[in-house]
PDB file of C-alpha atoms in Angstrom:
ATOM      1  CA  MET A   1    -130.616 -32.588  -6.187  1.00  0.00           C
ATOM      2  CA  SER A   2    -130.357 -28.802  -5.826  1.00  0.00           C
ATOM      3  CA  GLY A   3    -127.474 -26.943  -7.402  1.00  0.00           C
ATOM      4  CA  ARG A   4    -126.108 -25.945  -3.999  1.00  0.00           C
ATOM      5  CA  LEU A   5    -126.113 -29.545  -2.711  1.00  0.00           C
ATOM      6  CA  LEU A   6    -124.473 -30.737  -5.891  1.00  0.00           C
ATOM      7  CA  PHE A   7    -121.743 -28.114  -5.441  1.00  0.00           C
ATOM      8  CA  LEU A   8    -121.035 -29.285  -1.926  1.00  0.00           C
ATOM      9  CA  VAL A   9    -120.827 -32.918  -2.965  1.00  0.00           C
ATOM     10  CA  LEU A  10    -118.384 -32.116  -5.787  1.00  0.00           C
ATOM     11  CA  LEU A  11    -116.321 -29.939  -3.486  1.00  0.00           C
ATOM     12  CA  ALA A  12    -116.146 -32.745  -0.946  1.00  0.00           C
ATOM     13  CA  VAL A  13    -114.786 -35.108  -3.532  1.00  0.00           C
ATOM     14  CA  ALA A  14    -112.213 -32.582  -4.771  1.00  0.00           C
ATOM     15  CA  LEU A  15    -110.886 -31.602  -1.340  1.00  0.00           C
ATOM     16  CA  ALA A  16    -109.176 -33.884   1.081  1.00  0.00           C
ATOM     17  CA  ALA A  17    -106.448 -32.785   3.430  1.00  0.00           C
ATOM     18  CA  CYS A  18    -105.849 -32.787   7.196  1.00  0.00           C
ATOM     19  CA  GLN A  19    -107.936 -35.895   7.498  1.00  0.00           C
ATOM     20  CA  THR A  20    -107.137 -39.471   8.386  1.00  0.00           C
ATOM     21  CA  ARG A  21    -107.262 -41.016   4.900  1.00  0.00           C
ATOM     22  CA  ASP A  22    -105.752 -38.397   2.611  1.00  0.00           C
ATOM     23  CA  GLU A  23    -104.771 -39.229  -0.937  1.00  0.00           C
ATOM     24  CA  ILE A  24    -101.180 -38.119  -0.557  1.00  0.00           C
ATOM     25  CA  LYS A  25     -99.078 -36.344  -3.134  1.00  0.00           C
ATOM     26  CA  PRO A  26     -95.714 -38.050  -3.401  1.00  0.00           C
ATOM     27  CA  GLY A  27     -92.826 -35.950  -2.189  1.00  0.00           C
ATOM     28  CA  TYR A  28     -89.181 -35.830  -3.082  1.00  0.00           C
ATOM     29  CA  LEU A  29     -86.026 -36.690  -1.260  1.00  0.00           C
ATOM     30  CA  SER A  30     -84.002 -33.697  -2.363  1.00  0.00           C
ATOM     31  CA  GLY A  31     -84.229 -30.585  -0.191  1.00  0.00           C
ATOM     32  CA  ALA A  32     -85.768 -27.455  -1.641  1.00  0.00           C
ATOM     33  CA  GLY A  33     -87.200 -24.208  -0.410  1.00  0.00           C
ATOM     34  CA  ASP A  34     -90.638 -22.776  -1.030  1.00  0.00           C
ATOM     35  CA  ASP A  35     -89.423 -21.434  -4.360  1.00  0.00           C
ATOM     36  CA  GLY A  36     -88.138 -24.854  -5.437  1.00  0.00           C
ATOM     37  CA  VAL A  37     -84.473 -23.954  -4.882  1.00  0.00           C
ATOM     38  CA  ALA A  38     -82.359 -26.426  -2.879  1.00  0.00           C
ATOM     39  CA  VAL A  39     -81.635 -25.352   0.680  1.00  0.00           C
ATOM     40  CA  MET A  40     -78.946 -26.348   3.116  1.00  0.00           C
ATOM     41  CA  THR A  41     -80.654 -28.278   5.855  1.00  0.00           C
ATOM     42  CA  THR A  42     -79.747 -31.398   7.746  1.00  0.00           C
ATOM     43  CA  SER A  43     -81.877 -34.503   7.022  1.00  0.00           C
ATOM     44  CA  ALA A  44     -84.403 -35.195   9.806  1.00  0.00           C
ATOM     45  CA  THR A  45     -83.022 -38.761   9.916  1.00  0.00           C
ATOM     46  CA  ALA A  46     -79.461 -37.492  10.360  1.00  0.00           C
ATOM     47  CA  LYS A  47     -77.448 -38.943  13.198  1.00  0.00           C
ATOM     48  CA  PRO A  48     -77.361 -36.652  16.271  1.00  0.00           C
ATOM     49  CA  LYS A  49     -74.079 -35.171  17.481  1.00  0.00           C
ATOM     50  CA  PRO A  50     -72.028 -37.388  19.849  1.00  0.00           C
ATOM     51  CA  SER A  51     -72.829 -35.060  22.759  1.00  0.00           C
ATOM     52  CA  GLN A  52     -76.565 -35.506  22.041  1.00  0.00           C
ATOM     53  CA  GLN A  53     -76.133 -39.265  21.872  1.00  0.00           C
ATOM     54  CA  LYS A  54     -74.630 -39.371  25.364  1.00  0.00           C
ATOM     55  CA  GLU A  55     -77.104 -36.956  26.936  1.00  0.00           C
ATOM     56  CA  SER A  56     -80.364 -37.926  25.346  1.00  0.00           C
ATOM     57  CA  ARG A  57     -82.051 -40.262  22.921  1.00  0.00           C
ATOM     58  CA  TYR A  58     -85.475 -38.653  23.223  1.00  0.00           C
ATOM     59  CA  PHE A  59     -86.884 -36.383  20.557  1.00  0.00           C
ATOM     60  CA  ILE A  60     -89.895 -34.541  19.146  1.00  0.00           C
ATOM     61  CA  GLU A  61     -90.177 -33.770  15.452  1.00  0.00           C
ATOM     62  CA  PHE A  62     -92.459 -31.045  14.101  1.00  0.00           C
ATOM     63  CA  ARG A  63     -93.483 -32.291  10.653  1.00  0.00           C
ATOM     64  CA  SER A  64     -95.665 -31.647   7.663  1.00  0.00           C
ATOM     65  CA  ARG A  65     -96.600 -33.947   4.782  1.00  0.00           C
ATOM     66  CA  TYR A  66     -98.069 -33.598   1.338  1.00  0.00           C
ATOM     67  CA  ALA A  67    -101.840 -34.134   0.593  1.00  0.00           C
ATOM     68  CA  LEU A  68    -104.224 -33.262  -2.172  1.00  0.00           C
ATOM     69  CA  THR A  69    -104.798 -29.714  -0.967  1.00  0.00           C
ATOM     70  CA  TYR A  70    -103.118 -27.953   1.941  1.00  0.00           C
ATOM     71  CA  GLY A  71    -101.208 -30.849   3.456  1.00  0.00           C
ATOM     72  CA  HIS A  72    -101.079 -31.776   7.135  1.00  0.00           C
ATOM     73  CA  SER A  73     -98.916 -30.721  10.107  1.00  0.00           C
ATOM     74  CA  TYR A  74     -98.306 -32.869  13.211  1.00  0.00           C
ATOM     75  CA  VAL A  75     -95.644 -34.022  15.622  1.00  0.00           C
ATOM     76  CA  VAL A  76     -93.737 -37.300  15.899  1.00  0.00           C
ATOM     77  CA  PHE A  77     -92.056 -38.148  19.234  1.00  0.00           C
ATOM     78  CA  GLY A  78     -90.252 -40.992  20.975  1.00  0.00           C
ATOM     79  CA  ARG A  79     -86.660 -42.345  21.234  1.00  0.00           C
ATOM     80  CA  LEU A  80     -83.861 -43.021  18.771  1.00  0.00           C
ATOM     81  CA  ASP A  81     -81.598 -46.017  18.538  1.00  0.00           C
ATOM     82  CA  GLN A  82     -77.812 -45.814  18.220  1.00  0.00           C
ATOM     83  CA  LYS A  83     -78.184 -45.364  14.435  1.00  0.00           C
ATOM     84  CA  GLY A  84     -80.548 -42.413  14.873  1.00  0.00           C
ATOM     85  CA  GLN A  85     -83.609 -44.452  13.793  1.00  0.00           C
ATOM     86  CA  MET A  86     -86.943 -43.914  15.525  1.00  0.00           C
ATOM     87  CA  ILE A  87     -87.994 -46.574  18.066  1.00  0.00           C
ATOM     88  CA  ASP A  88     -91.828 -47.058  18.094  1.00  0.00           C
ATOM     89  CA  PRO A  89     -92.601 -43.421  17.437  1.00  0.00           C
ATOM     90  CA  GLU A  90     -95.905 -41.851  18.407  1.00  0.00           C
ATOM     91  CA  VAL A  91     -97.852 -39.324  16.301  1.00  0.00           C
ATOM     92  CA  ALA A  92    -100.080 -36.492  17.395  1.00  0.00           C
ATOM     93  CA  GLY A  93    -101.998 -34.241  15.075  1.00  0.00           C
ATOM     94  CA  LEU A  94    -105.456 -32.727  14.671  1.00  0.00           C
ATOM     95  CA  ALA A  95    -107.741 -33.769  11.777  1.00  0.00           C
ATOM     96  CA  PRO A  96    -111.404 -34.302  11.082  1.00  0.00           C
ATOM     97  CA  ALA A  97    -112.486 -37.672  12.484  1.00  0.00           C
ATOM     98  CA  SER A  98    -113.700 -39.302   9.333  1.00  0.00           C
ATOM     99  CA  LYS A  99    -112.504 -41.140   6.211  1.00  0.00           C
ATOM    100  CA  SER A 100    -114.902 -39.004   4.194  1.00  0.00           C
ATOM    101  CA  ALA A 101    -114.074 -35.644   2.744  1.00  0.00           C
ATOM    102  CA  VAL A 102    -117.429 -34.226   3.718  1.00  0.00           C
ATOM    103  CA  PRO A 103    -116.453 -33.305   7.323  1.00  0.00           C
ATOM    104  CA  TYR A 104    -113.303 -31.601   5.968  1.00  0.00           C
ATOM    105  CA  VAL A 105    -115.430 -29.465   3.738  1.00  0.00           C
ATOM    106  CA  LEU A 106    -117.968 -28.673   6.524  1.00  0.00           C
ATOM    107  CA  GLY A 107    -115.090 -27.862   8.820  1.00  0.00           C
ATOM    108  CA  HIS A 108    -114.455 -24.682   6.765  1.00  0.00           C
ATOM    109  CA  TYR A 109    -117.774 -23.366   8.011  1.00  0.00           C
ATOM    110  CA  VAL A 110    -118.486 -25.055  11.410  1.00  0.00           C
ATOM    111  CA  PRO A 111    -116.365 -27.025  13.889  1.00  0.00           C
ATOM    112  CA  VAL A 112    -116.413 -30.779  13.208  1.00  0.00           C
ATOM    113  CA  PRO A 113    -115.464 -33.742  15.416  1.00  0.00           C
ATOM    114  CA  SER A 114    -111.696 -34.359  15.369  1.00  0.00           C
ATOM    115  CA  GLU A 115    -109.151 -37.116  16.034  1.00  0.00           C
ATOM    116  CA  THR A 116    -105.630 -36.539  17.239  1.00  0.00           C
ATOM    117  CA  GLY A 117    -103.553 -39.546  16.365  1.00  0.00           C
ATOM    118  CA  TRP A 118    -101.738 -41.143  13.391  1.00  0.00           C
ATOM    119  CA  SER A 119    -103.011 -40.646   9.885  1.00  0.00           C
ATOM    120  CA  ASP A 120    -101.983 -42.352   6.637  1.00  0.00           C
ATOM    121  CA  GLY A 121     -98.578 -41.205   5.432  1.00  0.00           C
ATOM    122  CA  ASP A 122     -97.444 -39.489   8.608  1.00  0.00           C
ATOM    123  CA  LEU A 123     -94.317 -41.673   9.145  1.00  0.00           C
ATOM    124  CA  GLU A 124     -93.375 -42.175   5.455  1.00  0.00           C
ATOM    125  CA  ASP A 125     -90.408 -40.039   4.433  1.00  0.00           C
ATOM    126  CA  LYS A 126     -91.475 -39.837   0.779  1.00  0.00           C
ATOM    127  CA  TYR A 127     -94.557 -37.847   1.841  1.00  0.00           C
ATOM    128  CA  ARG A 128     -92.652 -35.510   4.238  1.00  0.00           C
ATOM    129  CA  SER A 129     -92.693 -31.978   3.064  1.00  0.00           C
ATOM    130  CA  ALA A 130     -90.855 -30.337   5.966  1.00  0.00           C
ATOM    131  CA  SER A 131     -89.617 -31.156   9.435  1.00  0.00           C
ATOM    132  CA  TRP A 132     -87.745 -29.947  12.497  1.00  0.00           C
ATOM    133  CA  ARG A 133     -86.361 -32.306  15.066  1.00  0.00           C
ATOM    134  CA  VAL A 134     -85.509 -31.297  18.647  1.00  0.00           C
ATOM    135  CA  MET A 135     -83.485 -33.572  20.908  1.00  0.00           C
ATOM    136  CA  LEU A 136     -84.709 -33.660  24.523  1.00  0.00           C
ATOM    137  CA  SER A 137     -83.577 -34.828  27.950  1.00  0.00           C
ATOM    138  CA  GLU A 138     -85.719 -37.491  29.565  1.00  0.00           C
ATOM    139  CA  ALA A 139     -87.281 -34.890  31.917  1.00  0.00           C
ATOM    140  CA  GLU A 140     -88.031 -32.516  29.001  1.00  0.00           C
ATOM    141  CA  TYR A 141     -89.495 -35.408  26.966  1.00  0.00           C
ATOM    142  CA  ARG A 142     -91.776 -36.575  29.791  1.00  0.00           C
ATOM    143  CA  LYS A 143     -93.034 -32.975  30.263  1.00  0.00           C
ATOM    144  CA  VAL A 144     -93.885 -32.443  26.650  1.00  0.00           C
ATOM    145  CA  VAL A 145     -95.516 -35.879  26.274  1.00  0.00           C
ATOM    146  CA  ALA A 146     -97.685 -35.132  29.282  1.00  0.00           C
ATOM    147  CA  TYR A 147     -98.772 -31.880  27.615  1.00  0.00           C
ATOM    148  CA  ILE A 148     -99.446 -33.670  24.278  1.00  0.00           C
ATOM    149  CA  ARG A 149    -101.660 -36.191  26.094  1.00  0.00           C
ATOM    150  CA  LYS A 150    -103.587 -33.442  27.788  1.00  0.00           C
ATOM    151  CA  LEU A 151    -103.964 -31.489  24.535  1.00  0.00           C
ATOM    152  CA  LYS A 152    -105.191 -34.547  22.688  1.00  0.00           C
ATOM    153  CA  ALA A 153    -107.874 -35.113  25.425  1.00  0.00           C
ATOM    154  CA  SER A 154    -109.060 -31.494  25.168  1.00  0.00           C
ATOM    155  CA  SER A 155    -109.201 -31.044  21.400  1.00  0.00           C
ATOM    156  CA  PRO A 156    -112.657 -32.420  20.379  1.00  0.00           C
ATOM    157  CA  VAL A 157    -113.176 -30.395  17.221  1.00  0.00           C
ATOM    158  CA  TRP A 158    -111.347 -29.190  14.085  1.00  0.00           C
ATOM    159  CA  HIS A 159    -112.092 -25.982  12.167  1.00  0.00           C
ATOM    160  CA  ALA A 160    -110.038 -24.883   9.158  1.00  0.00           C
ATOM    161  CA  ALA A 161    -109.751 -21.269  10.292  1.00  0.00           C
ATOM    162  CA  LEU A 162    -110.236 -21.291  14.018  1.00  0.00           C
ATOM    163  CA  TYR A 163    -108.386 -24.387  15.152  1.00  0.00           C
ATOM    164  CA  ASN A 164    -106.642 -26.503  12.565  1.00  0.00           C
ATOM    165  CA  CYS A 165    -103.688 -28.866  12.452  1.00  0.00           C
ATOM    166  CA  ASN A 166    -101.250 -25.921  12.576  1.00  0.00           C
ATOM    167  CA  ALA A 167    -102.896 -24.501  15.669  1.00  0.00           C
ATOM    168  CA  PHE A 168    -102.565 -27.913  17.400  1.00  0.00           C
ATOM    169  CA  VAL A 169     -98.881 -28.070  16.607  1.00  0.00           C
ATOM    170  CA  ALA A 170     -98.409 -24.407  17.590  1.00  0.00           C
ATOM    171  CA  ASP A 171     -99.817 -25.168  21.048  1.00  0.00           C
ATOM    172  CA  ILE A 172     -97.257 -27.915  21.545  1.00  0.00           C
ATOM    173  CA  ALA A 173     -94.380 -25.686  20.426  1.00  0.00           C
ATOM    174  CA  ARG A 174     -95.429 -22.852  22.704  1.00  0.00           C
ATOM    175  CA  SER A 175     -95.691 -25.232  25.670  1.00  0.00           C
ATOM    176  CA  MET A 176     -91.976 -25.928  25.078  1.00  0.00           C
ATOM    177  CA  GLY A 177     -91.141 -22.213  25.128  1.00  0.00           C
ATOM    178  CA  TYR A 178     -90.888 -21.769  21.324  1.00  0.00           C
ATOM    179  CA  LYS A 179     -92.402 -19.068  19.185  1.00  0.00           C
ATOM    180  CA  ALA A 180     -95.036 -20.133  16.687  1.00  0.00           C
ATOM    181  CA  PRO A 181     -95.975 -18.668  13.292  1.00  0.00           C
ATOM    182  CA  GLY A 182     -99.560 -17.865  12.236  1.00  0.00           C
ATOM    183  CA  ILE A 183    -101.829 -20.871  11.820  1.00  0.00           C
ATOM    184  CA  TRP A 184    -103.166 -19.911   8.406  1.00  0.00           C
ATOM    185  CA  LEU A 185     -99.972 -20.769   6.538  1.00  0.00           C
ATOM    186  CA  ARG A 186     -99.862 -24.023   4.504  1.00  0.00           C
ATOM    187  CA  PRO A 187     -98.509 -26.803   6.751  1.00  0.00           C
ATOM    188  CA  GLN A 188     -95.173 -26.949   4.908  1.00  0.00           C
ATOM    189  CA  GLN A 189     -94.710 -23.236   5.205  1.00  0.00           C
ATOM    190  CA  PHE A 190     -95.810 -23.385   8.833  1.00  0.00           C
ATOM    191  CA  ILE A 191     -93.133 -26.019   9.804  1.00  0.00           C
ATOM    192  CA  VAL A 192     -90.389 -24.217   7.875  1.00  0.00           C
ATOM    193  CA  LYS A 193     -91.253 -20.951   9.543  1.00  0.00           C
ATOM    194  CA  LEU A 194     -91.388 -22.620  12.986  1.00  0.00           C
ATOM    195  CA  ARG A 195     -87.862 -24.006  12.382  1.00  0.00           C
ATOM    196  CA  GLN A 196     -86.535 -20.728  11.233  1.00  0.00           C
ATOM    197  CA  MET A 197     -88.012 -18.888  14.187  1.00  0.00           C
ATOM    198  CA  ASN A 198     -86.583 -21.289  16.804  1.00  0.00           C
ATOM    199  CA  GLY A 199     -84.026 -23.639  15.272  1.00  0.00           C
ATOM    200  CA  GLY A 200     -80.828 -21.712  15.990  1.00  0.00           C
ATOM    201  CA  PRO A 201     -77.660 -21.953  13.945  1.00  0.00           C
ATOM    202  CA  ASN A 202     -77.765 -25.752  13.307  1.00  0.00           C
ATOM    203  CA  PRO A 203     -81.373 -27.038  13.214  1.00  0.00           C
ATOM    204  CA  ILE A 204     -82.014 -30.662  12.366  1.00  0.00           C
ATOM    205  CA  GLY A 205     -84.555 -30.304   9.591  1.00  0.00           C
ATOM    206  CA  TYR A 206     -85.741 -30.951   6.033  1.00  0.00           C
ATOM    207  CA  THR A 207     -87.630 -28.938   3.421  1.00  0.00           C
ATOM    208  CA  GLY A 208     -89.040 -30.595   0.330  1.00  0.00           C
ATOM    209  CA  PRO A 209     -90.444 -29.046  -2.840  1.00  0.00           C
ATOM    210  CA  PRO A 210     -93.658 -26.928  -2.491  1.00  0.00           C
ATOM    211  CA  GLY A 211     -96.755 -29.061  -2.214  1.00  0.00           C
TER     212      GLY A 211
END
């Protein structure tokens, strides 16, 4: 085995993020900023305001989770019950379509086949590193879901620098009229910045310790 091939194999074993079977770094339940200092944010599972309950039970949540390297960003969407709990939520996010770390490594050089659905740890709060939830009317929800379906069907490849998980989430945010930060941030930083740019005075969000 040549030295270069051995290096790629070792790198593939060491790196695994933004893919469907990440080994995930456990998160924490206490909120903290990127410098590890606690921040004042509302939990993403917090009960919506009474006015929101009457007008809408639909939501989309921009979220990131921990992983061995960068982490992963994606969206969760669906409806909430009267206690503010998700009802059969759906997940959309861009990642290399493989359980192996090799496509992830190759995706730093050339585009690799992608998948756009749920990946391990996406819906577990202990792995959540940041989030921003937006409540929607039924009409708004149907519009954004239609866009997500279209985006999933037209996103066949993943590339770490050209079109990664952040870029996928940014497209969804912009389709809703929001501003989006640069796609080369770490996923946690990306979601926090997205929330800060668009969340207004009382965003429903969460920030965990740096991953």
